[in-house]
Tab-separated table of C-alpha atoms in Angstrom:
chain	number	residue	atom	x	y	z
A	29	MET	CA	24.185	108.586	117.879
A	30	GLY	CA	20.636	108.446	116.576
A	31	ALA	CA	19.370	106.663	113.422
A	32	PRO	CA	20.729	108.105	110.126
A	33	ARG	CA	18.696	110.885	108.454
A	34	ALA	CA	16.131	109.275	106.080
A	35	ILE	CA	15.250	110.567	102.644
A	36	THR	CA	12.519	109.463	100.290
A	37	ILE	CA	12.928	109.948	96.543
A	38	VAL	CA	10.084	109.530	94.034
A	39	GLY	CA	11.496	108.236	90.768
A	40	ALA	CA	14.286	105.820	89.833
A	41	GLY	CA	15.533	107.658	86.815
A	42	ILE	CA	18.823	109.588	86.276
A	43	ALA	CA	17.967	112.417	88.656
A	44	GLY	CA	16.647	110.047	91.454
A	45	LEU	CA	19.383	107.451	91.298
A	46	THR	CA	22.151	110.036	91.179
A	47	LEU	CA	20.746	111.739	94.213
A	48	ALA	CA	20.341	108.467	96.049
A	49	LEU	CA	24.006	107.650	95.472
A	50	GLY	CA	25.093	111.109	96.613
A	51	LEU	CA	23.055	110.901	99.802
A	52	ALA	CA	24.181	107.323	100.498
A	53	LYS	CA	27.813	108.386	100.437
A	54	PHE	CA	26.958	110.890	103.258
A	55	GLY	CA	25.579	108.039	105.308
A	56	LEU	CA	21.906	108.922	104.889
A	57	GLN	CA	19.180	106.228	104.741
A	58	VAL	CA	17.567	106.404	101.196
A	59	LEU	CA	14.236	105.009	99.980
A	60	VAL	CA	13.589	105.377	96.241
A	61	ILE	CA	10.094	104.619	95.083
A	62	GLU	CA	9.238	103.863	91.501
A	63	ARG	CA	5.764	103.195	89.989
A	64	ASN	CA	7.206	101.123	87.130
A	65	ALA	CA	7.794	97.439	87.846
A	66	SER	CA	11.488	97.736	86.658
A	67	LEU	CA	13.960	100.233	85.401
A	68	SER	CA	12.314	102.200	82.588
A	69	GLU	CA	14.008	104.864	80.558
A	70	PHE	CA	12.536	106.107	77.362
A	71	GLY	CA	14.858	107.213	74.575
A	72	ALA	CA	18.150	106.133	73.178
A	73	GLY	CA	21.214	108.343	73.200
A	74	LEU	CA	22.258	111.109	75.606
A	75	GLN	CA	25.272	113.297	75.823
A	76	ILE	CA	27.392	113.469	79.011
A	77	SER	CA	29.276	116.746	78.898
A	78	PRO	CA	32.119	117.575	81.340
A	79	ASN	CA	29.927	119.307	83.863
A	80	ALA	CA	27.868	116.122	84.241
A	81	ARG	CA	30.806	113.703	84.077
A	82	LYS	CA	32.667	115.246	87.004
A	83	PRO	CA	29.948	114.577	89.582
A	84	LEU	CA	29.375	111.012	88.137
A	85	ASP	CA	33.061	110.337	88.389
A	86	ARG	CA	33.027	111.397	92.077
A	87	LEU	CA	30.339	108.829	92.704
A	88	GLY	CA	32.857	106.187	91.613
A	89	LEU	CA	31.275	105.636	88.137
A	90	ALA	CA	34.201	106.672	85.972
A	91	ASP	CA	35.199	103.179	84.814
A	92	SER	CA	31.677	101.954	84.275
A	93	ILE	CA	30.804	105.046	82.205
A	94	GLU	CA	34.047	104.806	80.193
A	95	ASP	CA	33.163	101.147	79.378
A	96	ARG	CA	29.671	102.007	78.167
A	97	SER	CA	30.074	105.327	76.495
A	98	PHE	CA	31.886	106.825	73.509
A	99	SER	CA	33.802	110.029	73.257
A	100	PRO	CA	33.388	111.473	69.750
A	101	SER	CA	36.178	113.571	68.279
A	102	GLY	CA	33.878	116.274	67.060
A	103	ILE	CA	30.448	117.370	65.746
A	104	ASP	CA	29.971	117.645	62.004
A	105	ILE	CA	27.442	120.332	61.069
A	106	PHE	CA	25.603	119.910	57.745
A	107	PRO	CA	23.247	122.770	56.865
A	108	GLY	CA	20.750	121.988	53.970
A	109	THR	CA	22.038	119.544	51.413
A	110	ARG	CA	25.792	120.147	51.866
A	111	ALA	CA	27.942	117.077	50.909
A	112	GLN	CA	30.722	118.142	53.266
A	113	PRO	CA	30.510	119.586	56.875
A	114	LEU	CA	30.235	123.321	56.983
A	115	GLN	CA	32.188	123.096	60.288
A	116	THR	CA	33.438	120.320	62.632
A	117	LEU	CA	33.342	121.392	66.184
A	118	ALA	CA	36.201	119.943	68.243
A	119	LEU	CA	35.501	117.512	71.122
A	120	GLY	CA	37.584	114.415	71.950
A	121	GLU	CA	40.868	115.117	73.826
A	122	GLU	CA	40.648	118.786	73.379
A	123	ILE	CA	37.466	119.235	75.333
A	124	ALA	CA	38.662	116.895	78.000
A	125	GLU	CA	41.911	118.845	78.470
A	126	ARG	CA	40.108	122.151	78.601
A	127	PHE	CA	37.385	121.234	81.031
A	128	GLY	CA	38.896	118.422	82.968
A	129	ALA	CA	36.530	115.595	81.955
A	130	PRO	CA	35.509	113.928	78.643
A	131	TYR	CA	32.444	114.701	76.480
A	132	ALA	CA	30.766	111.355	75.793
A	133	VAL	CA	27.648	109.916	74.213
A	134	MET	CA	25.838	107.010	75.802
A	135	HIS	CA	22.663	105.005	75.615
A	136	ARG	CA	20.284	106.376	78.195
A	137	ALA	CA	19.425	102.978	79.495
A	138	ASP	CA	23.104	102.184	79.977
A	139	LEU	CA	23.487	105.157	82.250
A	140	VAL	CA	20.452	104.272	84.348
A	141	GLU	CA	21.615	100.699	84.633
A	142	THR	CA	25.081	101.955	85.711
A	143	LEU	CA	23.529	104.088	88.443
A	144	PHE	CA	21.224	101.288	89.589
A	145	ALA	CA	24.084	98.777	89.757
A	146	ALA	CA	25.981	101.250	91.985
A	147	ALA	CA	22.973	101.856	94.143
A	148	LYS	CA	22.502	98.178	94.845
A	149	ARG	CA	25.942	98.050	96.422
A	150	PHE	CA	24.724	100.393	99.184
A	151	ALA	CA	23.045	98.766	102.189
A	152	ASN	CA	21.469	102.219	102.996
A	153	ILE	CA	19.654	102.486	99.669
A	154	ASP	CA	16.304	100.675	99.359
A	155	ILE	CA	14.566	100.806	95.943
A	156	ALA	CA	10.944	99.807	95.732
A	157	PHE	CA	9.541	99.142	92.192
A	158	GLY	CA	5.933	98.642	91.274
A	159	VAL	CA	4.671	101.153	93.817
A	160	ASN	CA	0.931	102.066	93.803
A	161	ASP	CA	-1.349	104.255	95.876
A	162	LEU	CA	1.325	106.868	96.784
A	163	ALA	CA	0.131	109.306	99.279
A	164	ILE	CA	2.207	112.216	100.642
A	165	ASP	CA	0.949	114.083	103.723
A	166	THR	CA	2.631	117.248	104.944
A	167	GLU	CA	1.717	119.502	107.871
A	168	GLY	CA	4.435	121.965	108.777
A	169	ASP	CA	7.718	120.112	109.104
A	170	ARG	CA	5.827	116.792	109.576
A	171	LEU	CA	6.068	114.485	106.538
A	172	GLU	CA	4.497	111.069	106.038
A	173	VAL	CA	4.711	108.841	102.825
A	174	ARG	CA	2.430	105.966	102.360
A	175	PHE	CA	2.298	103.504	99.427
A	176	THR	CA	1.652	99.909	98.381
A	177	ASP	CA	4.598	97.913	97.123
A	178	ALA	CA	4.876	95.363	94.337
A	179	GLU	CA	3.779	92.592	96.723
A	180	ASP	CA	0.573	94.601	97.515
A	181	MET	CA	1.915	95.256	101.005
A	182	PRO	CA	1.218	98.686	102.588
A	183	ARG	CA	4.363	100.649	103.568
A	184	ARG	CA	4.886	103.873	105.491
A	185	ALA	CA	7.792	106.243	105.949
A	186	ARG	CA	8.404	109.441	107.864
A	187	PRO	CA	11.485	110.879	106.210
A	188	PHE	CA	13.465	114.025	106.842
A	189	ALA	CA	12.723	115.120	103.257
A	190	LEU	CA	10.950	113.920	100.117
A	191	ILE	CA	12.268	114.706	96.662
A	192	GLY	CA	10.209	114.383	93.494
A	193	ALA	CA	12.521	113.176	90.758
A	194	ASP	CA	9.526	111.988	88.817
A	195	GLY	CA	10.036	113.709	85.504
A	196	VAL	CA	8.261	116.217	83.277
A	197	ARG	CA	4.796	115.068	84.327
A	198	SER	CA	5.822	115.090	87.985
A	199	ALA	CA	2.964	114.325	90.399
A	200	VAL	CA	5.022	115.763	93.248
A	201	ARG	CA	5.233	119.069	91.436
A	202	THR	CA	1.591	119.303	90.384
A	203	GLN	CA	-0.288	117.488	93.239
A	204	VAL	CA	1.956	118.121	96.369
A	205	LEU	CA	3.571	121.449	95.532
A	206	GLY	CA	0.652	122.776	93.455
A	207	GLY	CA	2.866	123.630	90.580
A	208	PRO	CA	1.933	123.884	86.836
A	209	ASP	CA	1.530	121.136	84.337
A	210	ALA	CA	4.247	120.903	81.711
A	211	ARG	CA	3.873	123.089	78.684
A	212	TYR	CA	4.005	121.604	75.124
A	213	THR	CA	6.687	123.283	73.023
A	214	GLY	CA	5.265	122.664	69.578
A	215	LYS	CA	8.045	120.170	68.881
A	216	ILE	CA	8.319	116.422	68.738
A	217	ALA	CA	11.455	114.256	68.904
A	218	TRP	CA	11.428	111.172	66.735
A	219	ARG	CA	13.935	108.703	67.950
A	220	ALA	CA	15.479	105.485	66.352
A	221	LEU	CA	18.356	103.159	66.649
A	222	VAL	CA	19.827	101.568	63.498
A	223	PRO	CA	22.723	99.144	63.082
A	224	THR	CA	26.124	100.775	62.618
A	225	HIS	CA	26.583	99.221	59.165
A	226	ALA	CA	23.483	101.047	57.908
A	227	LEU	CA	25.211	104.446	58.205
A	228	ASP	CA	28.946	103.865	58.391
A	229	GLU	CA	29.407	104.783	54.748
A	230	THR	CA	27.244	107.930	55.047
A	231	PHE	CA	28.579	109.470	58.281
A	232	ASP	CA	32.049	109.659	59.866
A	233	LEU	CA	31.077	107.702	62.973
A	234	ARG	CA	34.136	108.852	64.893
A	235	ARG	CA	32.053	111.951	65.290
A	236	THR	CA	28.507	112.993	65.874
A	237	ALA	CA	26.508	114.918	63.252
A	238	LEU	CA	24.002	117.686	63.148
A	239	LEU	CA	21.810	118.183	59.981
A	240	LEU	CA	19.982	121.536	59.858
A	241	ASN	CA	16.872	122.426	57.956
A	242	SER	CA	14.115	125.042	58.426
A	243	ASN	CA	11.493	122.210	58.908
A	244	TYR	CA	13.582	119.893	61.127
A	245	HIS	CA	17.019	119.060	62.424
A	246	LEU	CA	18.573	115.629	62.866
A	247	VAL	CA	21.178	114.585	65.488
A	248	VAL	CA	23.257	111.491	64.862
A	249	TYR	CA	25.178	109.824	67.756
A	250	PRO	CA	27.385	106.738	67.260
A	251	LEU	CA	26.905	104.119	70.007
A	252	PRO	CA	29.641	101.641	69.201
A	253	GLN	CA	29.254	99.720	72.453
A	254	ARG	CA	25.794	98.632	71.131
A	255	ASN	CA	26.967	98.473	67.458
A	256	ALA	CA	24.214	100.992	66.800
A	257	VAL	CA	23.712	104.636	65.786
A	258	ASN	CA	21.181	106.806	67.673
A	259	LEU	CA	19.054	109.142	65.623
A	260	ALA	CA	16.984	112.032	66.929
A	261	LEU	CA	14.767	113.895	64.449
A	262	PHE	CA	13.076	117.091	65.700
A	263	THR	CA	10.056	118.463	63.949
A	264	HIS	CA	7.346	121.101	64.472
A	265	GLN	CA	3.820	119.925	65.176
A	266	ALA	CA	0.978	122.170	66.410
A	267	ASP	CA	-1.084	119.309	67.810
A	268	PRO	CA	0.797	117.204	70.419
A	269	ASN	CA	-1.880	114.478	70.330
A	270	PRO	CA	-2.774	113.573	66.865
A	271	SER	CA	-4.355	110.108	66.421
A	272	PRO	CA	-2.424	108.262	65.287
A	273	LEU	CA	0.912	109.984	65.915
A	274	VAL	CA	2.682	109.265	62.586
A	275	ALA	CA	6.268	110.238	61.686
A	276	PRO	CA	6.179	113.186	59.329
A	277	THR	CA	7.161	112.912	55.683
A	278	ILE	CA	10.630	114.541	55.282
A	279	HIS	CA	11.472	115.575	51.798
A	280	THR	CA	15.047	114.688	51.160
A	281	ARG	CA	15.383	116.848	48.026
A	282	GLY	CA	18.875	115.744	47.067
A	283	ASN	CA	20.087	115.273	50.590
A	284	ARG	CA	21.838	111.900	50.327
A	285	ARG	CA	22.595	111.610	53.994
A	286	LEU	CA	18.949	112.263	55.005
A	287	GLU	CA	17.755	109.875	52.381
A	288	VAL	CA	19.979	107.061	53.663
A	289	VAL	CA	18.793	107.753	57.260
A	290	MET	CA	15.030	107.694	56.300
A	291	THR	CA	15.503	104.499	54.381
A	292	ALA	CA	17.423	102.898	57.275
A	293	VAL	CA	14.741	103.733	59.832
A	294	GLY	CA	11.639	103.212	57.669
A	295	ASP	CA	8.659	103.290	60.066
A	296	GLY	CA	10.861	102.632	63.075
A	297	TRP	CA	10.612	106.139	64.564
A	298	THR	CA	9.402	106.465	68.150
A	299	PRO	CA	7.843	109.889	69.020
A	300	TRP	CA	8.394	111.854	72.189
A	301	VAL	CA	6.369	115.034	72.758
A	302	LEU	CA	8.690	117.805	73.985
A	303	SER	CA	7.474	119.758	76.940
A	304	GLU	CA	8.984	122.398	79.161
A	305	VAL	CA	8.441	122.974	82.877
A	306	MET	CA	8.504	126.518	84.155
A	307	THR	CA	7.742	126.895	87.857
A	308	ASP	CA	9.025	129.129	90.672
A	309	THR	CA	7.972	126.502	93.259
A	310	TRP	CA	10.734	123.963	93.657
A	311	SER	CA	9.886	123.176	97.298
A	312	ARG	CA	7.511	123.606	100.190
A	313	GLY	CA	8.536	122.631	103.701
A	314	PRO	CA	10.214	119.209	103.587
A	315	VAL	CA	9.249	118.419	99.884
A	316	GLY	CA	11.239	119.396	96.859
A	317	ILE	CA	11.776	118.525	93.133
A	318	ILE	CA	14.830	118.115	90.967
A	319	GLY	CA	15.645	117.400	87.295
A	320	ASP	CA	12.867	117.450	84.765
A	321	ALA	CA	10.294	117.628	87.515
A	322	ALA	CA	11.650	121.150	88.299
A	323	HIS	CA	12.858	122.371	84.930
A	324	ALA	CA	12.320	120.097	81.970
A	325	MET	CA	13.825	121.806	78.924
A	326	LEU	CA	14.256	121.437	75.174
A	327	PRO	CA	17.139	119.106	74.344
A	328	PHE	CA	18.846	121.579	71.943
A	329	GLN	CA	21.919	122.100	74.123
A	330	ALA	CA	21.846	118.430	75.227
A	331	GLN	CA	21.775	119.403	78.913
A	332	GLY	CA	18.646	117.904	80.315
A	333	ALA	CA	20.323	114.948	81.877
A	334	ALA	CA	23.322	117.050	82.862
A	335	MET	CA	21.164	119.501	84.748
A	336	ALA	CA	19.513	116.656	86.716
A	337	ILE	CA	22.967	115.211	87.619
A	338	GLU	CA	24.156	118.720	88.698
A	339	ASP	CA	20.944	119.127	90.795
A	340	ALA	CA	21.644	115.913	92.630
A	341	ALA	CA	25.328	116.859	93.285
A	342	VAL	CA	24.280	120.181	94.773
A	343	LEU	CA	21.326	118.961	96.830
A	344	ALA	CA	22.865	115.819	98.376
A	345	PRO	CA	25.337	117.581	100.615
A	346	LEU	CA	22.738	120.275	101.536
A	347	LEU	CA	20.283	117.547	102.726
A	348	ALA	CA	23.104	115.890	104.689
A	349	ALA	CA	24.176	119.028	106.544
A	350	SER	CA	21.274	121.397	106.815
A	351	PRO	CA	19.402	121.733	110.091
A	352	ASN	CA	16.074	121.101	108.311
A	353	ALA	CA	14.913	120.154	104.786
A	354	GLU	CA	13.359	123.608	104.120
A	355	HIS	CA	16.767	125.232	104.688
A	356	ALA	CA	18.364	122.732	102.343
A	357	PHE	CA	15.818	123.203	99.537
A	358	THR	CA	16.033	127.027	99.827
A	359	ARG	CA	19.816	127.026	99.422
A	360	TYR	CA	19.583	124.445	96.570
A	361	ALA	CA	17.039	126.662	94.669
A	362	ALA	CA	19.248	129.739	95.120
A	363	LEU	CA	22.214	127.938	93.723
A	364	ARG	CA	20.362	126.125	90.804
A	365	LYS	CA	17.560	128.444	89.471
A	366	PRO	CA	19.765	131.107	87.746
A	367	ARG	CA	21.924	128.508	86.020
A	368	VAL	CA	19.142	126.230	84.992
A	369	GLY	CA	17.035	129.185	83.677
A	370	ARG	CA	19.986	130.265	81.531
A	371	VAL	CA	20.439	126.808	80.103
A	372	GLN	CA	16.747	126.601	79.283
A	373	GLU	CA	16.947	129.889	77.391
A	374	VAL	CA	20.004	128.770	75.442
A	375	SER	CA	18.253	125.565	74.454
A	376	ARG	CA	15.286	127.468	73.252
A	377	ALA	CA	17.524	129.847	71.245
A	378	ASN	CA	19.325	126.931	69.570
A	379	GLY	CA	15.972	125.549	68.424
A	380	ARG	CA	15.308	128.870	66.703
A	381	ILE	CA	18.863	128.951	65.200
A	382	PHE	CA	18.724	125.317	63.975
A	383	HIS	CA	15.467	125.914	62.091
A	384	MET	CA	16.192	129.311	60.498
A	385	ARG	CA	14.989	129.987	57.035
A	386	ALA	CA	16.842	131.904	54.361
A	387	PRO	CA	18.213	134.531	54.360
A	388	LEU	CA	18.731	134.271	58.151
A	389	SER	CA	20.165	130.679	57.699
A	390	LEU	CA	22.774	132.064	55.296
A	391	ALA	CA	23.895	134.486	57.927
A	392	ARG	CA	23.936	131.691	60.590
A	393	ASP	CA	26.090	129.540	58.316
A	394	LEU	CA	28.566	132.358	57.770
A	395	VAL	CA	28.966	132.780	61.534
A	396	ILE	CA	29.433	129.011	62.095
A	397	ARG	CA	32.137	128.917	59.401
A	398	ALA	CA	33.883	132.049	60.607
A	399	SER	CA	33.756	131.096	64.280
A	400	GLY	CA	36.023	128.048	63.830
A	401	PRO	CA	36.032	124.637	65.336
A	402	ARG	CA	36.851	125.841	68.951
A	403	ASP	CA	34.752	128.823	69.467
A	404	HIS	CA	32.064	126.822	71.252
A	405	PHE	CA	34.718	126.203	74.065
A	406	ARG	CA	34.717	129.923	74.740
A	407	ARG	CA	30.969	130.355	74.260
A	408	LEU	CA	29.957	127.448	76.449
A	409	ASP	CA	32.652	127.687	79.066
A	410	TRP	CA	30.076	128.589	81.650
A	411	VAL	CA	28.159	125.344	80.804
A	412	TYR	CA	31.069	122.824	80.499
A	413	GLY	CA	33.365	124.413	82.982
A	414	TYR	CA	30.819	124.335	85.822
A	415	ASP	CA	31.607	122.071	88.795
A	416	PRO	CA	28.828	121.559	91.207
A	417	HIS	CA	31.214	120.289	93.846
A	418	VAL	CA	33.066	123.656	93.802
A	419	SER	CA	30.055	125.926	93.069
A	420	SER	CA	28.020	124.734	96.008
């Protein structure tokens, strides 16, 4: 028996750490390199739908995620200034029974820390933080990775494959694969965390909430494990780099819920420019990309993290079993591109639907009311019912 197959991953975020765990369970030797000096995840809340929860549970993370996440009973939808929800979409036990796993909300950093804690238990996973001077050389099937670690020591690796899990501004995509830069979508996400007591009389925090308006939409996630509520306010903005980037003035106009939110946050919004990645080139030879590096999308179906987790679940067994990395990446792209492209398009469409103006918004609201609290189970069965373990 020779030495175990070695894989290098660039990026210690959700995509990179999930892939590292999957590869380690197949006995591969994994090196994760991260330019930040420590774990660093921007943002606050994320949603873990059943299609993402299943592969995480198979990695042995079910109890940890259960302890650090919250399963809301539904989603309250508030178009305009409505005092009561137009519709409450069912989640909770109903979605878990239908799709075989819960739908949960979780702080993004908690998920990354859960993945990292699991990775540290594997002797065959090495994670190097504070990496500088990364160089990736390819010539045919030959691959060499060089970098300087946090102690300023030069390191070198010659892995079977290298995977860029380095996010929307991926250097692996643009510099190694020659792929495009990310494209600004014209939208900005403004994120904030506020204490639970600031909103517990304004929202039913057993559920999440979605406030719709032609100029913005607001998503409200309860995060009871942190005694906090996550807020994500999405607005239009033609210039992605104004100086300074100041949170927009949102006119509450009789919207009591929005007024309470804006007062609770004050100037505490943190902006995140929303970009998409559209590229046909997911790999070349022994180098490939996953997650946002390959297909960053608008968050309007809450599937960005889920798609990265699915990518990792599909790619890990292929890298373990394929005769060469190029074969693994070719199969991975064939399995993932059609699905990811469809999710990207649904996310874009949701953005248009959320921000409709009258009279189209009136027709939208009629459809939401008439569809009932469980129609999204049927409409999104292809999203939530997907299991990468079975599909690959």
